[in-house]
Every structure is written in C-alpha cells, then in structure tokens.
Short mmCIF file of N, CA and C in Angstrom, two decimals:
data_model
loop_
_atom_site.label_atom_id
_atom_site.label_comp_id
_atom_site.label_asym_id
_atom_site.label_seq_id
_atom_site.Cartn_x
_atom_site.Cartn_y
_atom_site.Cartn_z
N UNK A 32 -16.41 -43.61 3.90
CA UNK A 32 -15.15 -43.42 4.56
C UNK A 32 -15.01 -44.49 5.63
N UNK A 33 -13.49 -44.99 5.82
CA UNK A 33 -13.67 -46.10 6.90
C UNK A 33 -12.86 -45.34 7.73
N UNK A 34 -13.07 -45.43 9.07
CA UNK A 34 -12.49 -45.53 10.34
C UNK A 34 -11.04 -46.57 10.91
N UNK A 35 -10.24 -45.62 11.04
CA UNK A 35 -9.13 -47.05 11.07
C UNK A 35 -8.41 -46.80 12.52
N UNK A 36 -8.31 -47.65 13.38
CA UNK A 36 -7.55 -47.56 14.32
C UNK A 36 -5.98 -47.18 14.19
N UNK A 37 -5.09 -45.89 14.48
CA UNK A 37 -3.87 -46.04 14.43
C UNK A 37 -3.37 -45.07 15.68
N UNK A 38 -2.11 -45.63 16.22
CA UNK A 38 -1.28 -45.77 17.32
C UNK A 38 -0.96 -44.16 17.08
N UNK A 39 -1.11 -43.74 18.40
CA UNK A 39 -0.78 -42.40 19.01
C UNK A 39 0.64 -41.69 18.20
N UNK A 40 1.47 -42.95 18.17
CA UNK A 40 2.88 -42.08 17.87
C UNK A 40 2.79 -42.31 16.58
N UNK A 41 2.36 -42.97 15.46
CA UNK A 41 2.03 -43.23 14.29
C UNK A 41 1.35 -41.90 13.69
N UNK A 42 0.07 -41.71 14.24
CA UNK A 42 -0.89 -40.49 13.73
C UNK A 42 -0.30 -39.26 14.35
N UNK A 43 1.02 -38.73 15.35
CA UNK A 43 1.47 -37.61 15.79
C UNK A 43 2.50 -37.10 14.69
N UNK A 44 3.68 -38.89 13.87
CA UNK A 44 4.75 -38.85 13.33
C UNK A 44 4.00 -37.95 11.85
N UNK A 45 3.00 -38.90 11.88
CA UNK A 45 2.26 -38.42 10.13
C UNK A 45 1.85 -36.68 10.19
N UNK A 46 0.86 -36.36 11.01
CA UNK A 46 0.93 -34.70 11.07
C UNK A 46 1.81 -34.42 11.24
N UNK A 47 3.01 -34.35 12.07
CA UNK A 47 4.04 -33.61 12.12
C UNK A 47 4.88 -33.37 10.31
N UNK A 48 5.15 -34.91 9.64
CA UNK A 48 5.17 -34.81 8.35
C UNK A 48 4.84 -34.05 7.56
N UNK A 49 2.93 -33.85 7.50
CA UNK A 49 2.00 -32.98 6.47
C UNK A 49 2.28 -31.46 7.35
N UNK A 50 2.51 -31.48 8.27
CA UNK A 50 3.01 -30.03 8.45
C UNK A 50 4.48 -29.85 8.58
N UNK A 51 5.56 -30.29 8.02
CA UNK A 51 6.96 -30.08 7.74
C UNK A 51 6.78 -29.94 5.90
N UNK A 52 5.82 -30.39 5.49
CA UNK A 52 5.52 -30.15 3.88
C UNK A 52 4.98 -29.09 2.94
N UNK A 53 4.08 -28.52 4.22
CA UNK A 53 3.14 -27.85 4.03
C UNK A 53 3.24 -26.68 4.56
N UNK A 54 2.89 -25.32 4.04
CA UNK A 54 2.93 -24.59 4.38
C UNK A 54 1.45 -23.84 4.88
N UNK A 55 1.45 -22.91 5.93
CA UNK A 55 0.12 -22.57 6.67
C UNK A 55 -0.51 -21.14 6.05
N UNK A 56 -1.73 -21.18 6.53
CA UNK A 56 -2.04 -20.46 5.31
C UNK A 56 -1.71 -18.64 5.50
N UNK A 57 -1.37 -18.45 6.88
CA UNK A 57 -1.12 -16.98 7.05
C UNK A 57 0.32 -17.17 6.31
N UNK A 58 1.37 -18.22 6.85
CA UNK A 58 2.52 -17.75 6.44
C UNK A 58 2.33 -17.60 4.68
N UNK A 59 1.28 -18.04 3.96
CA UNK A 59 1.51 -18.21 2.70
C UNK A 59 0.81 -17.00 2.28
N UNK A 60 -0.18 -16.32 3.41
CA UNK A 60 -0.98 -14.79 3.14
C UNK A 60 0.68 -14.17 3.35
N UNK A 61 1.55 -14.54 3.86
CA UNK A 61 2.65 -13.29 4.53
C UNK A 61 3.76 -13.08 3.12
N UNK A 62 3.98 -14.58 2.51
CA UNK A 62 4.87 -14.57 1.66
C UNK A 62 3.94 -13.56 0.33
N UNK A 63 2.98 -13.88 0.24
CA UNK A 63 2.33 -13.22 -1.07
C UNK A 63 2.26 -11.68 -0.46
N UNK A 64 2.22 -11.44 0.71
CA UNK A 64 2.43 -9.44 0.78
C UNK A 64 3.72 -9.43 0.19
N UNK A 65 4.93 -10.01 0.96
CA UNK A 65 5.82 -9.57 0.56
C UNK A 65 5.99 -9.73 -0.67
N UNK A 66 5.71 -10.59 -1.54
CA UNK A 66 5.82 -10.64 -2.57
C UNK A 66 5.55 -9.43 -3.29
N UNK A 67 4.11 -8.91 -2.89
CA UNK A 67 3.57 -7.98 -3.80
C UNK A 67 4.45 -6.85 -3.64
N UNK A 68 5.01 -6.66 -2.00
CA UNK A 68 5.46 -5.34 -1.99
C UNK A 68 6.90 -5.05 -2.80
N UNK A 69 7.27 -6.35 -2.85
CA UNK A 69 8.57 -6.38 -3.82
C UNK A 69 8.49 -5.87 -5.10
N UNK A 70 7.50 -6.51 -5.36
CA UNK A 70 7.33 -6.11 -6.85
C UNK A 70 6.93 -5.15 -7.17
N UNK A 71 6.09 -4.08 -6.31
CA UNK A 71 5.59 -2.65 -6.16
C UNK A 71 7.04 -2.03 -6.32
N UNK A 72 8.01 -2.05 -5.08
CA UNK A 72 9.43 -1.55 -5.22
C UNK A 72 10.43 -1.56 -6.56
N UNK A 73 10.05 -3.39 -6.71
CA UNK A 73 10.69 -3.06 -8.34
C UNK A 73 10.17 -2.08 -9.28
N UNK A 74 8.95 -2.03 -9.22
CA UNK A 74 8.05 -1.05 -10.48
C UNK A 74 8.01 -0.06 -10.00
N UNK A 75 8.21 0.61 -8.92
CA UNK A 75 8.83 2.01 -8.95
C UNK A 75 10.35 2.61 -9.58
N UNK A 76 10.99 1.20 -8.95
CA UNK A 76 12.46 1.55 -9.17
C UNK A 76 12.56 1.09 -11.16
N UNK A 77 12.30 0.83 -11.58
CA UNK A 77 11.98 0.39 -13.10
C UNK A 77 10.83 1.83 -13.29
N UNK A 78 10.35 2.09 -13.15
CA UNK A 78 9.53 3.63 -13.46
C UNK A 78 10.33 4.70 -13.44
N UNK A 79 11.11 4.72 -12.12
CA UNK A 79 12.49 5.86 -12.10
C UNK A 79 13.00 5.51 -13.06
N UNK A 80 14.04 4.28 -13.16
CA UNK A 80 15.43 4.28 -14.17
C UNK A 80 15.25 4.42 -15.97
N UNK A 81 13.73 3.94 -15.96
CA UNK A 81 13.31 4.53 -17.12
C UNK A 81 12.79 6.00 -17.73
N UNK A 82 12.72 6.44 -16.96
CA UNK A 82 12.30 8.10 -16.84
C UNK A 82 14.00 8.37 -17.01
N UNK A 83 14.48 8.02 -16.22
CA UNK A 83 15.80 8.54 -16.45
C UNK A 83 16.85 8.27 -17.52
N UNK A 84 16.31 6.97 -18.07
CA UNK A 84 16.58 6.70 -19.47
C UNK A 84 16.42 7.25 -20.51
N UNK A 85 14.79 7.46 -20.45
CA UNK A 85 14.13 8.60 -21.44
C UNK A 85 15.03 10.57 -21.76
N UNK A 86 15.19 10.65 -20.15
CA UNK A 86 15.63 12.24 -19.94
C UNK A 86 17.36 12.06 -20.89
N UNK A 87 17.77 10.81 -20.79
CA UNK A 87 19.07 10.88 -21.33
C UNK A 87 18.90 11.13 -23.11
N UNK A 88 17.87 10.29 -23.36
CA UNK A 88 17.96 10.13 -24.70
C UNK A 88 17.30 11.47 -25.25
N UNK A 89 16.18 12.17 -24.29
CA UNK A 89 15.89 13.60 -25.20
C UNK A 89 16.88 14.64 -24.96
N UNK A 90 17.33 14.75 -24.07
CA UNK A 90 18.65 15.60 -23.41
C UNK A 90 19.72 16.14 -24.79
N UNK A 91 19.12 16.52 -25.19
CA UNK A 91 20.30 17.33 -26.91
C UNK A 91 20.66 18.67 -26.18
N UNK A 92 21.98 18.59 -26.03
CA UNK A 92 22.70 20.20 -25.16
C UNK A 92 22.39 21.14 -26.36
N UNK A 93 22.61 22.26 -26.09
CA UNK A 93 21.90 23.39 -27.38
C UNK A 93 23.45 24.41 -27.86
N UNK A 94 23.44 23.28 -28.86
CA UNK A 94 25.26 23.82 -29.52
C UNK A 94 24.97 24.91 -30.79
N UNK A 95 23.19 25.24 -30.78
CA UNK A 95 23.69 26.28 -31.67
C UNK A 95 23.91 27.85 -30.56
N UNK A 96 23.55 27.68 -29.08
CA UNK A 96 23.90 29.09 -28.58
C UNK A 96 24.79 30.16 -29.14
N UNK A 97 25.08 31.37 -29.19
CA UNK A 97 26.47 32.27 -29.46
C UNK A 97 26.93 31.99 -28.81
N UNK A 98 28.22 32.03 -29.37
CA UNK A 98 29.65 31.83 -28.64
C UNK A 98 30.41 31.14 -28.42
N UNK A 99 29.43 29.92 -28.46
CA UNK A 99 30.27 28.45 -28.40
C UNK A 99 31.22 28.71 -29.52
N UNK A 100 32.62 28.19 -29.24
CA UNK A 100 33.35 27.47 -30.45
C UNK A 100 32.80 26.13 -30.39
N UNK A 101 34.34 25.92 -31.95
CA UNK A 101 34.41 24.67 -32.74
C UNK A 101 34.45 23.54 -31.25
N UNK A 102 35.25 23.65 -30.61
CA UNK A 102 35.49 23.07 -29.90
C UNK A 102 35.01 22.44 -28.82
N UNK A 103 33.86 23.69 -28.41
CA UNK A 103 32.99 23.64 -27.51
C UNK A 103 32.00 22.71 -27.93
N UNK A 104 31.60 23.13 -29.13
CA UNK A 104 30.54 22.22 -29.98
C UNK A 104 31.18 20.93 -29.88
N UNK A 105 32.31 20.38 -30.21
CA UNK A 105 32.28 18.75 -30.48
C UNK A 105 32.60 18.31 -28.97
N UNK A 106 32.78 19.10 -28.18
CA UNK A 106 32.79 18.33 -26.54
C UNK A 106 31.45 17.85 -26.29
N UNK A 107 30.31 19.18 -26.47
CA UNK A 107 28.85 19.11 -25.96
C UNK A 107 28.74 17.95 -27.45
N UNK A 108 28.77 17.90 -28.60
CA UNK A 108 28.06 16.43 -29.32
C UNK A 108 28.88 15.26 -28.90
N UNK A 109 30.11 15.24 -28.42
CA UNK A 109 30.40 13.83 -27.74
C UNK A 109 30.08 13.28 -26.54
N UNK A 110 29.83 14.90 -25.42
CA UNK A 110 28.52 14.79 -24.25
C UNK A 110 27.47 13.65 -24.68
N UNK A 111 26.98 14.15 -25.78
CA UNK A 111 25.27 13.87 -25.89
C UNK A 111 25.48 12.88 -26.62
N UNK A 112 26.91 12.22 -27.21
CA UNK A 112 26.66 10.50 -27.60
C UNK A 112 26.88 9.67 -26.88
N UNK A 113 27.96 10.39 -25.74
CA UNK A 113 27.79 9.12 -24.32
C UNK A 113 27.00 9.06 -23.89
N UNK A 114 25.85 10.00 -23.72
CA UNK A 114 24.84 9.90 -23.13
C UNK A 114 23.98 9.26 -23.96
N UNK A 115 23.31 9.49 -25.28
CA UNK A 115 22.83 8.24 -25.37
C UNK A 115 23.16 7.06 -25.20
N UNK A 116 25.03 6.52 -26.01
CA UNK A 116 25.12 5.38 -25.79
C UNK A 116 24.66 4.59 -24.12
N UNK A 117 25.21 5.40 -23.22
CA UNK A 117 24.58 5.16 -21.80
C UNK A 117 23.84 4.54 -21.29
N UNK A 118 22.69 5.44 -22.33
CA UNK A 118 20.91 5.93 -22.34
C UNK A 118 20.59 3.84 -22.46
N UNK A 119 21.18 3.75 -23.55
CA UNK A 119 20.85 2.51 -24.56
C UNK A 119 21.65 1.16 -23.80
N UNK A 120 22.76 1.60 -23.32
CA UNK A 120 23.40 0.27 -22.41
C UNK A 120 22.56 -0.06 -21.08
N UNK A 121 22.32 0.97 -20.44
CA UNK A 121 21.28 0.98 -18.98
C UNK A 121 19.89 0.27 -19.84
N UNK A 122 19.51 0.45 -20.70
CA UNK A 122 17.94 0.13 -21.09
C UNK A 122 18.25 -1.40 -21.06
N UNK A 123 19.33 -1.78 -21.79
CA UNK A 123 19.72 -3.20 -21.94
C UNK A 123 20.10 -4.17 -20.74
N UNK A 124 20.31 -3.19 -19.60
CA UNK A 124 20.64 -3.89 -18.49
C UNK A 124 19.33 -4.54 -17.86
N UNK A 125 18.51 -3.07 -18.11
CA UNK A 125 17.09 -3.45 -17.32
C UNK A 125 16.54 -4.40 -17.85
N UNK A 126 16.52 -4.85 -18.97
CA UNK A 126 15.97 -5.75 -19.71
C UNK A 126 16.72 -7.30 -19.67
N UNK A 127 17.70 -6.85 -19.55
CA UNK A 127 18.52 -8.20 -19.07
C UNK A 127 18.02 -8.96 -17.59
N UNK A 128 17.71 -7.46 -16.54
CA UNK A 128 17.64 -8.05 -15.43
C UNK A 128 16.14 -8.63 -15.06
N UNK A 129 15.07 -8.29 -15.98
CA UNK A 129 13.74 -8.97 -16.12
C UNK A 129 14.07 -10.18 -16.70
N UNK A 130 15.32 -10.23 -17.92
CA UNK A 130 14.78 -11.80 -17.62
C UNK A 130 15.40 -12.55 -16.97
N UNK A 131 16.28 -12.17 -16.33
CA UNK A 131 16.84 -12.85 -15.34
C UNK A 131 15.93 -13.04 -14.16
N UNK A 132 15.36 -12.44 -13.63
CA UNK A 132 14.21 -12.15 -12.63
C UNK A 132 12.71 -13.65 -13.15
N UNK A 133 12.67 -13.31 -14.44
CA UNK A 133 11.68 -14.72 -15.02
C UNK A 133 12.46 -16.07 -15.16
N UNK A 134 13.26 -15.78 -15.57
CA UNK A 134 14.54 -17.21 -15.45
C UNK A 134 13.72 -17.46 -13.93
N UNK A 135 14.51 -16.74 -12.66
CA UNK A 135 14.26 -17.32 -11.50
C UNK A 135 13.08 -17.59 -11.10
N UNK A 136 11.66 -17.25 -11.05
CA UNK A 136 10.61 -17.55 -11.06
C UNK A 136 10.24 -18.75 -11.93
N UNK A 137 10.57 -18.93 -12.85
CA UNK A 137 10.34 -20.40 -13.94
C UNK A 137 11.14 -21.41 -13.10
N UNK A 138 12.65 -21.20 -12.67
CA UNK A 138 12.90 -22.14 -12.10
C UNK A 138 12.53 -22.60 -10.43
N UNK A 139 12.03 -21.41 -10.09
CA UNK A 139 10.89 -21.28 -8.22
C UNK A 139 10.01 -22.69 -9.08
N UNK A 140 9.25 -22.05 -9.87
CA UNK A 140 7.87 -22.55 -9.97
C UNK A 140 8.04 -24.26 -10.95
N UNK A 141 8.71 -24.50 -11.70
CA UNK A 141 9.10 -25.83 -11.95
C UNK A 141 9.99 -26.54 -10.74
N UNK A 142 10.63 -25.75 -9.67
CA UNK A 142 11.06 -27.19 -8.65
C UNK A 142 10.88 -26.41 -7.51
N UNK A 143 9.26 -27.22 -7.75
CA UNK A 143 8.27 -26.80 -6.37
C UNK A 143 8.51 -27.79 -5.08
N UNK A 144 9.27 -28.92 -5.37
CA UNK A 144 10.04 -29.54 -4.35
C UNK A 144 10.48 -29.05 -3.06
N UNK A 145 11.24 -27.93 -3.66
CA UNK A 145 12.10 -27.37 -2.72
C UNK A 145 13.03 -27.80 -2.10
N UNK A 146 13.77 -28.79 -2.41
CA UNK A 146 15.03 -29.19 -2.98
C UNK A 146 16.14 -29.07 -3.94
N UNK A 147 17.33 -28.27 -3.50
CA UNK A 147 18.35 -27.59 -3.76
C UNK A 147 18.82 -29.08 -5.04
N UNK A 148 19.34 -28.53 -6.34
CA UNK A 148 19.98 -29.81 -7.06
C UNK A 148 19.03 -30.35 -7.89
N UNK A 149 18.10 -30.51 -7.59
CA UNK A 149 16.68 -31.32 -8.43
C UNK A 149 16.50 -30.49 -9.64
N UNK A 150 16.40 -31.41 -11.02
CA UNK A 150 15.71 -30.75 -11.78
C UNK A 150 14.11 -31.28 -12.09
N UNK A 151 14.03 -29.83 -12.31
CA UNK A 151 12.55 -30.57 -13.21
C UNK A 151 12.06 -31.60 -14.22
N UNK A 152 10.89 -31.98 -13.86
CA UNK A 152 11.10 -33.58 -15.28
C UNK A 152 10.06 -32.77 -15.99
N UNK A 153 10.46 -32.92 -17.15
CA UNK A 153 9.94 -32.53 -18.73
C UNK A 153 9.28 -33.54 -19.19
#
C-alpha cells in the first residue's frame, strides 16, 4: 500500500462523497426491520383476505330447508353465485397485487442507482 499526501479539503470533499453514496449500517439494520415488519403485515393481511376468500367459496346457503319457496330458492342460489363470482374476482386481485408488488422490487433491485428515469442496462 502507498501512502499519498492529500490536501485537507480534498480528503474531507471525498468522504463526504462515500458517505452521500453510501448508506450506514444501522440505517440499513433499520430499513431491513421495517422491511420485515411490512411484509409480516402483508402476510397477515393476505392470511385474512384469503380465509375470507375460502369462507365465500364454501358458504352454500341451505335451500333445501322447509318452507322456502321457488323464489326464495333462486334469490339464496343467485346469493351464492355472487358470492363466488366475488370469491374468484378478490382472489384475482390478490394475485394481481403480488405481482405488482415483484414488478416493484425487480425494478428497486435492477436500478440500484437510485436515480429517478434510469433504466437498467441488460
């Protein structure tokens, strides 16, 4: 290793640089909690809306009871096809919104720049 003489305001301008670039290592312990806790929140809230997905799709109202009429009956089976269809549009959302969620992470993690506009080179 060589030893090099350089000027006070030279070697203050350059650290100040590698630390405007760089990030420190608690703030980068702080971003990865939050990170995690986000993603804990999502996977609860994705554990609920799927449970509640599920309850839609077993949910069959019970149209052979006495008494029901004709009528009664095709209200409660058009009940229980909105509700699946529902069941099946919500499942599609959630699934839409994961990959939308990986979209944004692919594009975090290819323009590690951090510069707004830049694309990634392929």
């Amino acid at each position: 290793m060589m030893r090099v003489l350089v000027p006070a305001r030279l070697r203050k301008a350059v650290r100040t640089w590698f630390d405007s670039r760089y990030i420190s290592i608690s703030d980068h312990r702080q971003d990865i909690r939050d990170a995690l806790w986000e993603v804990q929140t999502l996977r609860r809230e994705m554990a609920t809306l799927q449970s509640e997905v599920e309850r839609l799709r077993n949910a069959r109202p019970q149209a052979t009871a006495a008494g029901l009429g004709k009528a009664d009956r095709a209200k409660l089976d058009d009940t229980h096809r909105l509700a699946q269809e529902t069941a099946k549009a919500l499942d599609g959302v959630l699934q839409n919104e994961v990959l939308v969620w990986q979209a944004i992470d692919d594009l975090r993690a290819g323009g590690a720049s951090g510069q707004p506009g830049e694309q990634p080179c392929a």
